[in-house]
XYZ file of C-alpha atoms in Angstrom:
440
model
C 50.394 52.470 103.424
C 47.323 51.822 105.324
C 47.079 47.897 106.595
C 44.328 45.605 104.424
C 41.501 44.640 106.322
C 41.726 40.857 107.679
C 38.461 38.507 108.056
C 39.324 35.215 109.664
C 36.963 32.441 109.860
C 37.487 31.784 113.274
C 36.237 34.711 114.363
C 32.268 33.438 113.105
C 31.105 34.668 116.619
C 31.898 38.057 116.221
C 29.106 38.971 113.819
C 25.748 38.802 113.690
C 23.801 37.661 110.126
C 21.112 40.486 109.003
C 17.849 38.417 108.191
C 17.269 37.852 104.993
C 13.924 38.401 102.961
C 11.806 35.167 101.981
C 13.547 33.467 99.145
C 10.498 33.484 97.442
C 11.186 37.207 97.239
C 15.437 37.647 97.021
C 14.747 34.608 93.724
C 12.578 37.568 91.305
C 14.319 40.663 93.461
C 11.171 41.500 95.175
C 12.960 42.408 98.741
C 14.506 45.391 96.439
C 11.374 47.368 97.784
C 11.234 49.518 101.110
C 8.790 49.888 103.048
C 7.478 52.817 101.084
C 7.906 51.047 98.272
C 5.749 48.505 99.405
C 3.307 51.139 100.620
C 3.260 52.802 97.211
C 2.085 49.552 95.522
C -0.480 48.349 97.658
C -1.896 51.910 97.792
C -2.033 51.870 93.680
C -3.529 48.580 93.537
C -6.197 49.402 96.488
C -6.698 52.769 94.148
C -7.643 50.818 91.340
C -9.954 48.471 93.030
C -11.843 51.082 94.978
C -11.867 52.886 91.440
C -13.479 49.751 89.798
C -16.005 49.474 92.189
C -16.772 52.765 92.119
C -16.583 53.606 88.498
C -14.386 56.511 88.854
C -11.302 56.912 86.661
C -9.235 59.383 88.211
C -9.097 56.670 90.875
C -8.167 54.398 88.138
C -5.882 56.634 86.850
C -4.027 57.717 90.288
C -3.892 54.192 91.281
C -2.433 52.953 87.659
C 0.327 55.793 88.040
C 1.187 54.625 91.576
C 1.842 51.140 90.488
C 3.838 52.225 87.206
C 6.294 54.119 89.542
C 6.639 51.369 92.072
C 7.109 48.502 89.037
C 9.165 51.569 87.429
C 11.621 52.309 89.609
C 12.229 48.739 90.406
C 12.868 47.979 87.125
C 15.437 50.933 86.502
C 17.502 50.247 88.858
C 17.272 46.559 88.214
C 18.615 47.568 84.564
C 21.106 49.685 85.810
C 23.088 46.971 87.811
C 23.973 45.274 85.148
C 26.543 48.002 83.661
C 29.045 47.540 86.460
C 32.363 46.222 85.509
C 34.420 44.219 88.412
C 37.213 42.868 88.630
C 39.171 40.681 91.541
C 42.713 39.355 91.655
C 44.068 36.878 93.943
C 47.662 38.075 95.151
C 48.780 34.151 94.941
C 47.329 31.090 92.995
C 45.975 29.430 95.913
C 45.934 30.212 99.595
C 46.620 27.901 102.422
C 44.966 27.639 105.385
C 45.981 29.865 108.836
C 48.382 32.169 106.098
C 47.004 35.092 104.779
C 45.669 35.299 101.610
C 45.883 38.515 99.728
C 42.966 40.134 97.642
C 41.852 43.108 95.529
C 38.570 44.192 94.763
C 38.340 47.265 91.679
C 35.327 48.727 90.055
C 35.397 51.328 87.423
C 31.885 52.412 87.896
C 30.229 54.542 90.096
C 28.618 52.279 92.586
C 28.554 51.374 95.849
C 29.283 47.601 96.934
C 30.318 44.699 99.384
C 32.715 41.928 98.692
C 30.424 38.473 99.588
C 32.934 36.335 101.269
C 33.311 32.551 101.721
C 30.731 30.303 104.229
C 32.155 30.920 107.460
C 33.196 34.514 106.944
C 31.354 37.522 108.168
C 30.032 40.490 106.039
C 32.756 41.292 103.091
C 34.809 44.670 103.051
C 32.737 47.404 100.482
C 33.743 49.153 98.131
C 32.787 53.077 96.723
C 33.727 52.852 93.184
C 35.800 54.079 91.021
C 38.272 52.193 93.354
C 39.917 49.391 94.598
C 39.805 47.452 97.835
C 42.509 45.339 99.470
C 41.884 42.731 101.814
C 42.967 39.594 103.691
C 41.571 36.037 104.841
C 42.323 33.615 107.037
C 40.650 30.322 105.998
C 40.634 27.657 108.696
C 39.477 24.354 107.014
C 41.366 23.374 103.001
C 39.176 23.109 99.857
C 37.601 25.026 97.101
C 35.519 27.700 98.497
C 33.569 29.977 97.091
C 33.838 34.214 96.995
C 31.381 36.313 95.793
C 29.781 37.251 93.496
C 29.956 40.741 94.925
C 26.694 42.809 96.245
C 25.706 45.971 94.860
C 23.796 48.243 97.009
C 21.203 50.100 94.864
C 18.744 52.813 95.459
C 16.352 55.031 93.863
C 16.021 58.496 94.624
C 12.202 58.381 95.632
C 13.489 55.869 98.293
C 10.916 53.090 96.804
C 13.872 50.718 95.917
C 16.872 49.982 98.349
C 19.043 46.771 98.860
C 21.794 44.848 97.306
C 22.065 42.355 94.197
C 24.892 39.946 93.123
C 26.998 41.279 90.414
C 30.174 39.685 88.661
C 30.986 36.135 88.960
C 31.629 33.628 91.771
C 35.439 33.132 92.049
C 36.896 29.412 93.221
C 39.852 30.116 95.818
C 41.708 26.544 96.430
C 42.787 26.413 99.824
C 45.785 24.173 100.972
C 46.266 22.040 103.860
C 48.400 23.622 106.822
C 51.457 23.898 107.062
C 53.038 23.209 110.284
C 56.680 23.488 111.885
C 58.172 20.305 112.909
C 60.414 21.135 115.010
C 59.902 18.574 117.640
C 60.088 15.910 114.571
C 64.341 16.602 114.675
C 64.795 13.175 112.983
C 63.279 14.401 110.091
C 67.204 16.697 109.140
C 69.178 13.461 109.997
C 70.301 13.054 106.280
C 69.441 16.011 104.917
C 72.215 18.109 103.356
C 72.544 21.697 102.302
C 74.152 23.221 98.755
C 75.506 21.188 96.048
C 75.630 17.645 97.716
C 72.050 17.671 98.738
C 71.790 15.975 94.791
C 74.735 13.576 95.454
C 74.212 9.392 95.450
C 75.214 7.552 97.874
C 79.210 6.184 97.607
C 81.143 3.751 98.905
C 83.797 4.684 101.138
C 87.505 3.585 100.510
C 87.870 -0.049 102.115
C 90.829 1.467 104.415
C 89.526 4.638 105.647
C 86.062 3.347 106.749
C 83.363 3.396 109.561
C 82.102 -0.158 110.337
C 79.050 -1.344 112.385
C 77.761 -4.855 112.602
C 76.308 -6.931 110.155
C 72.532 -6.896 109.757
C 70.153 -9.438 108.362
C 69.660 -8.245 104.462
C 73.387 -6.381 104.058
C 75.321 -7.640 100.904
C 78.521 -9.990 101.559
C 80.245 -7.310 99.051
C 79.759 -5.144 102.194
C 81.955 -7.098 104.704
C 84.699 -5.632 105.742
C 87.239 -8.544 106.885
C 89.616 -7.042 108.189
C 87.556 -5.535 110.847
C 85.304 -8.934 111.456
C 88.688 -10.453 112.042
C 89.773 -8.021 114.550
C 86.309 -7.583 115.801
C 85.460 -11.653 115.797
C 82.524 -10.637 114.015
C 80.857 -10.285 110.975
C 81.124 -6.228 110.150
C 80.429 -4.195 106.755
C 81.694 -1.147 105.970
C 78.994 1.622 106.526
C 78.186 3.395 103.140
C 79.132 7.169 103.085
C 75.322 8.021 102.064
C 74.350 11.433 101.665
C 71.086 12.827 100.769
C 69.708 11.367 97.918
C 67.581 13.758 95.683
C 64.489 10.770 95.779
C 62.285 10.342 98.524
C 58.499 8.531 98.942
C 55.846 9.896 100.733
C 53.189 7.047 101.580
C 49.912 8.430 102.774
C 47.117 6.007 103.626
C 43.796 7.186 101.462
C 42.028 3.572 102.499
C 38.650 5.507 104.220
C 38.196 2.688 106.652
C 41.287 3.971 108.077
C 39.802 7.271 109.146
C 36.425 7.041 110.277
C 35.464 4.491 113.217
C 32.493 5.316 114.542
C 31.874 7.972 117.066
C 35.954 8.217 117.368
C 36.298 10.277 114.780
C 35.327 13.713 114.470
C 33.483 14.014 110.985
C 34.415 17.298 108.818
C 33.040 18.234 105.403
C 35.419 19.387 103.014
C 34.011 22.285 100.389
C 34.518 21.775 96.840
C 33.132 24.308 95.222
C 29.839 24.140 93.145
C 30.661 20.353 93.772
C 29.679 17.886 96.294
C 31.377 17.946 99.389
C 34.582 15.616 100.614
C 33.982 14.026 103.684
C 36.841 13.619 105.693
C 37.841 13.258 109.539
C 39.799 15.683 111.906
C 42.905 12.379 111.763
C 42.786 12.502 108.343
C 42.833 16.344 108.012
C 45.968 16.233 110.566
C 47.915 13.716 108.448
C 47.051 15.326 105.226
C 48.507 18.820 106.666
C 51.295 16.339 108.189
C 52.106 14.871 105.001
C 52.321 18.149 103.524
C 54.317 19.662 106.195
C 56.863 16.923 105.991
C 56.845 17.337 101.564
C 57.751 20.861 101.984
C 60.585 20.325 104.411
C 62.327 17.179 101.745
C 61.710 19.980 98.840
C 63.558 22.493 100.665
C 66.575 20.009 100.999
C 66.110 19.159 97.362
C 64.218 15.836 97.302
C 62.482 15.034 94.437
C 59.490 13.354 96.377
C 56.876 10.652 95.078
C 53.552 11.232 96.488
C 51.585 7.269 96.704
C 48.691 5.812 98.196
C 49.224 2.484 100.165
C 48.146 0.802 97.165
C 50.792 2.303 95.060
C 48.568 5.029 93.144
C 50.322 8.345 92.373
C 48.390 11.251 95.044
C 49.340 13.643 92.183
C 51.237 13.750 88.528
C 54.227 14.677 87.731
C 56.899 11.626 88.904
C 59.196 12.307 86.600
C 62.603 12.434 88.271
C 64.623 15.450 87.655
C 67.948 16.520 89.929
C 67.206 20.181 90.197
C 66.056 22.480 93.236
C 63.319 23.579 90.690
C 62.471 20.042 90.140
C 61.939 19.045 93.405
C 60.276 22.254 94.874
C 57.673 21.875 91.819
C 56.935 18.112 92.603
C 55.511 19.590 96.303
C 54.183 22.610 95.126
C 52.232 19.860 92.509
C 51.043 17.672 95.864
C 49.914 20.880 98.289
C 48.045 22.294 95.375
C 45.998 18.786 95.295
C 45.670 18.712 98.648
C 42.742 21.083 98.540
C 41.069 18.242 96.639
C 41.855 15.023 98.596
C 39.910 13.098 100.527
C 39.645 9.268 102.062
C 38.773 7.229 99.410
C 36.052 3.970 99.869
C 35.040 1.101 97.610
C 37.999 -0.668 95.944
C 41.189 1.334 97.387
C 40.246 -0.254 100.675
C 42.651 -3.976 101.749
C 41.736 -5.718 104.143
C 43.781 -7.960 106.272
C 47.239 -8.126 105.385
C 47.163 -6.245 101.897
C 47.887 -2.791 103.734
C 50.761 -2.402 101.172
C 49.942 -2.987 97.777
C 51.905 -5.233 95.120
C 52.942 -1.788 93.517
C 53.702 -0.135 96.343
C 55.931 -3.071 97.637
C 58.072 -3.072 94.731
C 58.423 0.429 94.801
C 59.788 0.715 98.428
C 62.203 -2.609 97.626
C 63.687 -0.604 94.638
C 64.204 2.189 97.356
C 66.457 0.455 100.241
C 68.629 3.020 100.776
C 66.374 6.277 100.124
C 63.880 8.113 102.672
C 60.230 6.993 103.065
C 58.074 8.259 104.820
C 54.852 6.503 105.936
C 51.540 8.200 107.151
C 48.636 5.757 108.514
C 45.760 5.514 109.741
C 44.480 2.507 111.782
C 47.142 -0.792 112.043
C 45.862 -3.895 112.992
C 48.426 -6.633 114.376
C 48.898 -8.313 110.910
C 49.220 -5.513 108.765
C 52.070 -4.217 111.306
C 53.408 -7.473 111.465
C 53.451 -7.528 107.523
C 54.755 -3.821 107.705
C 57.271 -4.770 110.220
C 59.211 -7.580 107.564
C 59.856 -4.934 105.581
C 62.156 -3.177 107.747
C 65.198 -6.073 106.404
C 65.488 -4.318 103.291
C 63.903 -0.956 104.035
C 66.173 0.999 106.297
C 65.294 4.389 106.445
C 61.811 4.864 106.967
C 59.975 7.599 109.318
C 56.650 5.680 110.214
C 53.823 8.375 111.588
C 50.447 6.823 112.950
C 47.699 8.904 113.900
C 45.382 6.537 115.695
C 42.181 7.502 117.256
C 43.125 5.694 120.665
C 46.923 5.517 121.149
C 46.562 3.708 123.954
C 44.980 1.074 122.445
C 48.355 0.741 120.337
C 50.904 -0.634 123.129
C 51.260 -3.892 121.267
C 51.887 -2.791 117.711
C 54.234 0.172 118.681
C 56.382 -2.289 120.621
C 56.245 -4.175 117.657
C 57.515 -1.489 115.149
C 59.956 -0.147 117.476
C 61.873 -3.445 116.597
C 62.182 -2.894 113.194
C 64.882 0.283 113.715
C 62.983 2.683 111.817
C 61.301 5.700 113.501
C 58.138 5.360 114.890
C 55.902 8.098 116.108
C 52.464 7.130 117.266
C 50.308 10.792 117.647
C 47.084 11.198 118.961
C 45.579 11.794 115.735
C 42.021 13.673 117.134
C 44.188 16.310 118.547
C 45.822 19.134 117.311
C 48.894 18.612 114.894
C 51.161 21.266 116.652
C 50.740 19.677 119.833
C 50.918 16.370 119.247
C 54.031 13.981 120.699
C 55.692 11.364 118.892
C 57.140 8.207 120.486
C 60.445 6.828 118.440
């Protein structure tokens, strides 16, 4: 089976663009003419007025018969364009960027034409119906882009008409943030289990056959073990046999503030469609692919995940809580699907000062003490991490990623977090996301 054609959008540099006729032209289909086509017109209308100066009418009547083959033609094959039937199919629902996304192109007719492909994307693959076409891309940046309509290349057989026209309809294809390995992120597996226990709760082990540790600030006095405080001559509570839970929360920071400052930030427009464009910011686009990286590995290990803002907001719908792998591999699939459509938002999701965590939010994560949350920010400033920081008493098990536009700048409030026991990563958020290097 021969191999479908690939176009990747990376490759931008490897074609050249054909100029295009004036648009006054390509809007009423005038650039449909050739050169003799052209000729053949302007000779009938300089036929007819050289025939009405000079009174003669077989100049009239040459020149008249000129035009009404030029005007005919074009109009023919104009007519005839609109009888072809085409049809493309996706091979998934959405694609995701760097993966290939599969595609088939079939006409029924007997025409000749070339698939228009996304901004970004060289010429299309054509196609000499009745047939079908299989191809590939590679998209390189998330959103709703645009393929086709298709291009039909017509002709007449006086050679007086030549060129293509749009035919069919233009075709959304959703593209997902990246996915990226995260290998280097190992913490990430700590309490993640495999088969049937991966939708256990956490239990309490028997009070004689127990692991201890020492007592921290916010553990329950129903979890001191005495025996072992007296033989320790310390306070020590029995550690909880706590396997993988099947709830986790995924905070990611939508506060636009956060993700554009100044001339740091690389600005990138996001394409939605026959709608305005997101803007967004190369550290927002790595912790959005981040975030989704992350979802995909808890859905795996059969976490039913909630998606918030920092305020508390749901990212997507769909919270429901249900214990099954389906369950929890749908909830992700949900959020990566929606993360061809989100984007930093301004106005009234923005806090200032403390108020990085909303009232919602902070209730949430105090109902979830013993469950994994994950945080992805933007820009800290000392009181929010200080504020972030008090929540670590009751909080435990939290894997904190900031993607900061200057790192170094970030001594201070890393040093900071580091305190509160959770695991900290502090990336270089302008770089690339397989590359980057976390700090715990």
């Amino acid at each position: 089976m021969e191999k479908p054609q690939r176009f990747d959008s990376r490759n931008t540099l490897s074609w050249v663009r054909s100029d295009e006729a004036p648009e006054a032209l390509r809007r009423w289909h005038l650039d449909l003419f050739t050169p003799r086509g052209w000729y053949t017109l302007g000779s009938g209308a300089a036929l007819i007025a050289l025939a009405y100066v000079l009174g003669r009418h077989e100049l009239m009547a040459l020149g008249v018969g000129l035009c009404a083959l030029a005007v005919a033609s074009w109009l023919i094959v104009l007519r005839a364009r609109r009888t072809t039937s085409l049809r493309r199919a996706l091979h998934s629902p959405a694609a995701t960027v760097a993966e290939p996304t599969g595609i088939t192109l079939e006409c029924a007719d007997e025409v000749r034409l070339r698939e228009t492909l996304p901004d970004g994307f060289g010429p299309g693959p054509e196609l000499v119906g009745p047939g079908s076409v299989d191809y590939e891309l590679v998209f390189r940046s998330r959103g709703i882009h645009l393929l086709g309509p298709a291009r039909q290349v017509i002709s007449d057989p006086l050679g007086l008409i030549r060129g293509m026209v749009s035919v069919g309809e233009t075709q959304p294809v959703p593209v997902r943030a990246q996915i990226h390995p995260l290998a280097r992120f190992a913490s990430l597996g700590e309490r993640m289990l495999t088969g049937d226990a991966r939708f256990s709760r956490s239990t309490t082990a028997d009070y004689y056959d127990v692991a201890t540790r020492d007592y921290q600030q916010g553990d329950s006095i129903r979890q001191v073990h005495w025996k072992a405080t007296a033989r320790h001559g310390k306070l020590m509570v029995r550690q909880e046999n706590h396997v993988a839970t099947a709830q986790a929360l995924l905070v990611l920071d939508l506060t636009a503030e956060h993700w554009h400052t100044g001339g740091a930030d690389l600005r990138v427009n996001i394409p939605q469609g026959q709608a305005p464009e997101l803007v967004s910011s190369r550290r927002f686009e790595n912790a959005l692919s981040l975030a989704c990286s992350i979802g995909q590995r808890y859905a795996e290990s059969g976490y039913q995940i909630l998606f918030r803002n920092v305020d508390g907001s749901p990212l997507v719908g769909g919270d429901t809580l249900q214990l099954s792998e389906q369950a929890a591999r749908a909830s992700f699939e949900d959020f990566h699907l929606a993360s061809a459509e989100l984007g930093p938002l301004n106005g009234a999701d923005q806090h200032a000062g403390k108020d990085l965590i909303g009232a919602n939010l902070h209730r949430e994560l105090l109902s979830l003490r013993e469950e994994p949350v994950i945080m992805i920010l933007g820009e800290l400033n000392p009181d929010q991490a200080a504020a972030l920081a008090a929540l670590s008493r009751t909080v435990r098990h939290v894997e904190l990623y900031l993607l900061a536009a200057h790192p170094e700048r970030y001594t201070q409030i890393h040093q900071l977090m580091a305190r509160t026991g959770w695991n900290i990563h502090l990336l270089h958020g302008n770089g690339t996301l397989d590359d980057a290097r976390g700090a715990q």
